Coordinates of C-alpha atoms and ligand atoms in Angstrom, one line a residue:
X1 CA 86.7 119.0 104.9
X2 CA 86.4 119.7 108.3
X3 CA 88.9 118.8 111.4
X4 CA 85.9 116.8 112.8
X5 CA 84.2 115.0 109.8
X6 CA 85.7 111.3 111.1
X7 CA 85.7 112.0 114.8
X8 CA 85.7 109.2 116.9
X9 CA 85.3 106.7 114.3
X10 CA 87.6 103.8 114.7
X11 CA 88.7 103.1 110.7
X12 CA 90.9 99.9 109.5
X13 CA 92.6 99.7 106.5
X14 CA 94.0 96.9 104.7
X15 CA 96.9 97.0 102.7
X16 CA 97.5 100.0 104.9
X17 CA 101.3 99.6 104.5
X18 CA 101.6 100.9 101.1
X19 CA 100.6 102.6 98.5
X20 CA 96.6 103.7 98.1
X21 CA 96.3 102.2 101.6
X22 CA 98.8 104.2 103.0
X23 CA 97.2 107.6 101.4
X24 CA 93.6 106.5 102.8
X25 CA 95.4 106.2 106.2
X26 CA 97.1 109.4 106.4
X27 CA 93.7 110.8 104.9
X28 CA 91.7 109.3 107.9
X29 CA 94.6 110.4 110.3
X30 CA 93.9 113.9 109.4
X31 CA 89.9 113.8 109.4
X32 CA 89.8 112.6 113.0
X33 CA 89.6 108.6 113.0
X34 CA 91.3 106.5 114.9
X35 CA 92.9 104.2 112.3
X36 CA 94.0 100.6 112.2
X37 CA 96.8 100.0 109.6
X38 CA 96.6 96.5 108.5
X39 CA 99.3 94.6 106.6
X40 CA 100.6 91.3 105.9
X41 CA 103.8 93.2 106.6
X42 CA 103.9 94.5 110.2
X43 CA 106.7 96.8 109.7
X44 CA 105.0 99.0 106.6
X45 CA 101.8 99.3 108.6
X46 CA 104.0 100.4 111.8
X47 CA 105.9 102.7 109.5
X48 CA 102.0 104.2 108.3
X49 CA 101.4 104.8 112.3
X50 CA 104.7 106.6 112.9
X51 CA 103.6 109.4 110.5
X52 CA 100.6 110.2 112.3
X53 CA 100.7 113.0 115.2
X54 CA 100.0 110.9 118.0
X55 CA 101.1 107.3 117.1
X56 CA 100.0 105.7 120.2
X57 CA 95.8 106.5 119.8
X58 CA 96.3 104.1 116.4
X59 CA 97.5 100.5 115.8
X60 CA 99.4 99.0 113.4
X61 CA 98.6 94.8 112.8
X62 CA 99.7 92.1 111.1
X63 CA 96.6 90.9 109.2
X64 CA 97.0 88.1 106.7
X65 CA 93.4 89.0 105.1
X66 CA 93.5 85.6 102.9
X67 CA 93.4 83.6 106.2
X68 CA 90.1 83.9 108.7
X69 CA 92.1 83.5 111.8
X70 CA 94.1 86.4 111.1
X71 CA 91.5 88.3 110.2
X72 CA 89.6 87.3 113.3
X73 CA 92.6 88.1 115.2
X74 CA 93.0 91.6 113.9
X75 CA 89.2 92.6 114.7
X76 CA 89.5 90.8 118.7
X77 CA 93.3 93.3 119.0
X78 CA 90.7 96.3 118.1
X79 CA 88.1 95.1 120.9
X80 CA 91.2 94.7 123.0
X81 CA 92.3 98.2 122.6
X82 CA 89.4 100.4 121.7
X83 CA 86.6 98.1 123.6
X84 CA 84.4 98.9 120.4
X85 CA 85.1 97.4 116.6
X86 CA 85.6 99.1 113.8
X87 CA 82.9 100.4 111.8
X88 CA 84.2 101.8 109.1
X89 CA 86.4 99.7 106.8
X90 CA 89.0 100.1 104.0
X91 CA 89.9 96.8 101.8
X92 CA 92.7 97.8 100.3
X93 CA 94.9 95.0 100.5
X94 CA 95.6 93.6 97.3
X95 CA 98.5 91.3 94.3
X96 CA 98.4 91.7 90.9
X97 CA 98.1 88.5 88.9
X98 CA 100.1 89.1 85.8
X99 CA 100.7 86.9 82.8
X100 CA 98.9 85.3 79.7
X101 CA 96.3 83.1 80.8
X102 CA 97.5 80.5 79.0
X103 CA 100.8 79.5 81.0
X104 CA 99.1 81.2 83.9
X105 CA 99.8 79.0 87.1
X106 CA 96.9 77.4 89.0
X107 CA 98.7 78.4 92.7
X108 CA 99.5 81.8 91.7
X109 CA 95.4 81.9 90.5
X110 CA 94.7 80.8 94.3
X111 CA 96.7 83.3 95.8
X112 CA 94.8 86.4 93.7
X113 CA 91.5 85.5 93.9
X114 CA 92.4 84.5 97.7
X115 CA 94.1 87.8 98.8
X116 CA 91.8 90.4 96.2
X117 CA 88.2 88.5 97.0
X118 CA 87.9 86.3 99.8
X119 CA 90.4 88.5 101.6
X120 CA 87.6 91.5 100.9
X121 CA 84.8 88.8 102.3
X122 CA 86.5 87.5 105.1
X123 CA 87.1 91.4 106.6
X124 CA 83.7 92.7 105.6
X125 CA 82.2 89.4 107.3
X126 CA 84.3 90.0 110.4
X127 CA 83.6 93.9 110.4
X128 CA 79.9 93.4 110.2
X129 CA 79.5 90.3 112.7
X130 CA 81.5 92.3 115.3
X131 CA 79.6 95.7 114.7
X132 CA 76.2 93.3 115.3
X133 CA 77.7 91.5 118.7
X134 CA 78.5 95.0 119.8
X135 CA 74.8 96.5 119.0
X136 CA 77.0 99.4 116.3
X137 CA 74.2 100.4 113.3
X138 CA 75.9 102.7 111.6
X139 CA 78.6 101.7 109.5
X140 CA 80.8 102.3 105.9
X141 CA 82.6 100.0 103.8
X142 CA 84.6 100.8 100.9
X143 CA 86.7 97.9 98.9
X144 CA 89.6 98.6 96.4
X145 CA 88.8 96.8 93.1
X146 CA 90.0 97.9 89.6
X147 CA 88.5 99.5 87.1
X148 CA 90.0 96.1 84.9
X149 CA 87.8 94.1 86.8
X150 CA 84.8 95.8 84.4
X151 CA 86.9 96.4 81.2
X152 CA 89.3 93.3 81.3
X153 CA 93.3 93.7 81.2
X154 CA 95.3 91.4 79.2
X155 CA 97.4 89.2 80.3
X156 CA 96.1 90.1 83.4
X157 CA 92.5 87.5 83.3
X158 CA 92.7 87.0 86.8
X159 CA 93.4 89.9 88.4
X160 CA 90.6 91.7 86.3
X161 CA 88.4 88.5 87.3
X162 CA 89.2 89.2 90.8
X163 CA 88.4 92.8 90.7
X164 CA 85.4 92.1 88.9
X165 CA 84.7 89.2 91.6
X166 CA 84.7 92.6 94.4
X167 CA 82.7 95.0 92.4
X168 CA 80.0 92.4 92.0
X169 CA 80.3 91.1 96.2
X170 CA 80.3 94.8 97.1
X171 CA 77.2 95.2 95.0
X172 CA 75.4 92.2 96.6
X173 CA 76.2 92.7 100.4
X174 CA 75.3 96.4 99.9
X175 CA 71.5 95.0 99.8
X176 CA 72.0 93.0 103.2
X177 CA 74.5 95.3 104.9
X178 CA 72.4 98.3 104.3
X179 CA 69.9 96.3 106.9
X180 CA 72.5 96.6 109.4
X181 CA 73.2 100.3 108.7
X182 CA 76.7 99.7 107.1
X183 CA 76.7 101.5 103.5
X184 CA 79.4 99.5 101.2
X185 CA 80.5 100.8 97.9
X186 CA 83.5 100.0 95.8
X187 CA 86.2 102.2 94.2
X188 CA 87.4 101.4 91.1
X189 CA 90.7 102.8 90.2
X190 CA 92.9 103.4 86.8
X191 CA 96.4 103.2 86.9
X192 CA 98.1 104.9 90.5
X193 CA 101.8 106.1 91.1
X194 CA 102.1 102.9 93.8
X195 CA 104.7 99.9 93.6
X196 CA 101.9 97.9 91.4
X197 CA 102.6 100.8 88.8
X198 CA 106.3 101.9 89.0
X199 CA 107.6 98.4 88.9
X200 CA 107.0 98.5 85.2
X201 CA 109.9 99.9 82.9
X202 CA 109.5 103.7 81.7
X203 CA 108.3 102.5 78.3
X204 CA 105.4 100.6 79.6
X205 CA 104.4 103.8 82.0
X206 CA 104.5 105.8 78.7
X207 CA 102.3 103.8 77.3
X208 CA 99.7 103.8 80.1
X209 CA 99.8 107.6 80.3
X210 CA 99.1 107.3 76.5
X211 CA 96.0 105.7 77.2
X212 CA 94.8 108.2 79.9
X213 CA 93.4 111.0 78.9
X214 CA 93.9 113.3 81.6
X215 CA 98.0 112.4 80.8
X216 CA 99.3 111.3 84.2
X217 CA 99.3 108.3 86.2
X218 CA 97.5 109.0 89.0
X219 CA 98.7 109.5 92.8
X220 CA 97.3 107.4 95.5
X221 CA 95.8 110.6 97.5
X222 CA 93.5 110.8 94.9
X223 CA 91.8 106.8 95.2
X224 CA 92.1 108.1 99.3
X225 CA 90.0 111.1 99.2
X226 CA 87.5 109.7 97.5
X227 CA 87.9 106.5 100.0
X228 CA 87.2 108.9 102.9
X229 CA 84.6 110.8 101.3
X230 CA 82.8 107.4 100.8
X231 CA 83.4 106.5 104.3
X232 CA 82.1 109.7 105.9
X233 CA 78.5 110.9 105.9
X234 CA 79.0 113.4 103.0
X235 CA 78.0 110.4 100.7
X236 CA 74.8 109.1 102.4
X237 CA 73.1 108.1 99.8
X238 CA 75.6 106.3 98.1
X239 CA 75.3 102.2 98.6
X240 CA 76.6 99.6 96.5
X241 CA 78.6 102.3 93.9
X242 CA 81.7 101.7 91.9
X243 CA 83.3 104.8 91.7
X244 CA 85.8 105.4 88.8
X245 CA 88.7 106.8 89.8
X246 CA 90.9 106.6 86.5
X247 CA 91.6 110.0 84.7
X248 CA 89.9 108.7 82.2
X249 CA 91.9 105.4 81.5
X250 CA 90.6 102.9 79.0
X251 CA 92.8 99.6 79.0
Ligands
NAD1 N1 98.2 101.0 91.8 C1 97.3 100.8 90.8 O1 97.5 101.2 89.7 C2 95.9 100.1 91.2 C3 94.9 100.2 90.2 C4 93.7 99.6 90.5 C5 93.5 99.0 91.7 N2 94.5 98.9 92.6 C6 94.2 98.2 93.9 O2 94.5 99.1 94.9 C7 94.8 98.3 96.1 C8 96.1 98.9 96.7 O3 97.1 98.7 95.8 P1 98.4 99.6 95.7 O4 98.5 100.1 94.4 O5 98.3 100.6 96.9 O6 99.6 98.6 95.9 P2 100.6 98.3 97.0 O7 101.3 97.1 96.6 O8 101.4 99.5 97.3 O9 99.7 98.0 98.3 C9 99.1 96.7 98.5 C10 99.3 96.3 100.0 O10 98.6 95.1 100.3 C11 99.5 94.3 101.2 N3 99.1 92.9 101.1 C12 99.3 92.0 100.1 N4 98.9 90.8 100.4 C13 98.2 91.0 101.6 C14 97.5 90.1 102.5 N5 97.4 88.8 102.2 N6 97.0 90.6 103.7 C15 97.2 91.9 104.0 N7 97.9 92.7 103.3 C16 98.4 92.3 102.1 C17 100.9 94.6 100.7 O11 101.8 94.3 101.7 C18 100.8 96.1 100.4 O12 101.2 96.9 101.5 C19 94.9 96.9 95.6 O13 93.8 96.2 95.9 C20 95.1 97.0 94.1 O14 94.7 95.9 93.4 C21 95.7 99.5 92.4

């Protein structure tokens, strides 16, 4: 890819503290974006900005992407800064939701499906009202689901549901955003070297790697090119995909 591919494209990530939203930051950084690191922690998202080559033409928020007022927040500091919104969008944001379904607590339920889903619909709402109030017709969105949400994880119900829950919202708006210029299209990955994978004991990564063909766990660069390949023009006739990004994983 070329130097230029994102050039002056303002690009926010969620989650972009961490992990696969970290990667897709660092991946914009170099293609030319300006880029918006968004995190419910402000320090990890600052921390993201600091590695860039010039920190001060990016900016690092504190988005709480469950909450609209945050997430309104977050999109007016970008008009502040950049007098423009973003237009192309990252929801990458995400908790897991682990535990038998069974014993599985009706708050910690809440907080998935309200971080994972209506986190992903409050900042695609926000990204596309703002690129209409600003007159911007040309637009990509890519959300972060999981490739559980189509083959089910157990002990994991609703963190596949809520993954499931994206990959069929990203498949809807794509027929009304598409309107409006904005391509959306989700990613759909196996399991990624982040915290959400290495907090499991050795003998549980084993076991995952067992059940991926390619052998590895994959790195978070990898969900991030493909991010920023769905982002950029190279993939203009992609709308309303989910892309599997698992080396081959079958849970
Ligand atoms: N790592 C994997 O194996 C894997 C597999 C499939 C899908 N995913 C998805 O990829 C995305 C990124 O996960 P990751 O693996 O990089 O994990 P991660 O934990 O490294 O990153 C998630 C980030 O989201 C942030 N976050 C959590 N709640 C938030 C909120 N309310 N508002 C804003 N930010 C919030 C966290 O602070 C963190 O920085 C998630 O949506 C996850 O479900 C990950």
């Amino acid at each position: 890819m070329t130097a230029e591919l994102l050039q002056g494209r303002i690009a926010l990530v969620t989650g972009g503290g961490s992990g696969i939203g970290r990667a897709t930051c660092r991946i914009l950084e170099r293609e030319g974006a300006t880029v918006v690191a968004c995190d419910i922690k402000e320090s990890t998202a600052r921390e993201t900005v600091n590695l860039f080559r010039d920190p001060s033409k990016h900016l690092a928020l504190m988005t709480d992407v469950s909450k609209a007022e945050s997430v309104d927040a977050t999109i007016s500091a970008v008009v502040a800064k950049y007098k423009s919104p973003p237009t192309l969008l990252v929801n990458s944001a995400g908790v897991t939701g682990i535990g038998p379904m069974k014993s599985f607590k009706e708050d910690s339920f809440k907080n998935c499906i309200d971080v994972n889903l209506k986190g992903t619909y409050l900042m695609c709402k926000a990204v596309a009202n703002a690129m209409e109030k600003h007159g911007l017709n040309k637009g990509s969105f890519v959300n972060i689901a999981s490739i559980t949400g189509i083959l089910g994880l157990k002990d994991n119900s609703c963190y596949s549901a809520s993954k499931g829950g994206v990959i069929a919202f990203t498949k809807a708006i794509s027929k009304e955003l598409i309107h409006d210029g904005i391509r959306v299209n989700s990613i759909l990955p196996g399991p990624i070297e982040t915290g959400m994978v290495s907090a499991h004991a050795e003998i549980v990564q084993q076991a995952i790697r067992e059940r991926t063909p390619i052998g590895r766990i994959g790195q978070p660069e990898e969900v991030g090119e493909v991010a920023v390949f769905l982002l950029s023009d190279r993939s203009s006739y992609m709308v309303g995909s989910s892309v599997e990004v698992t080396g081959g994983y079958i849970c």
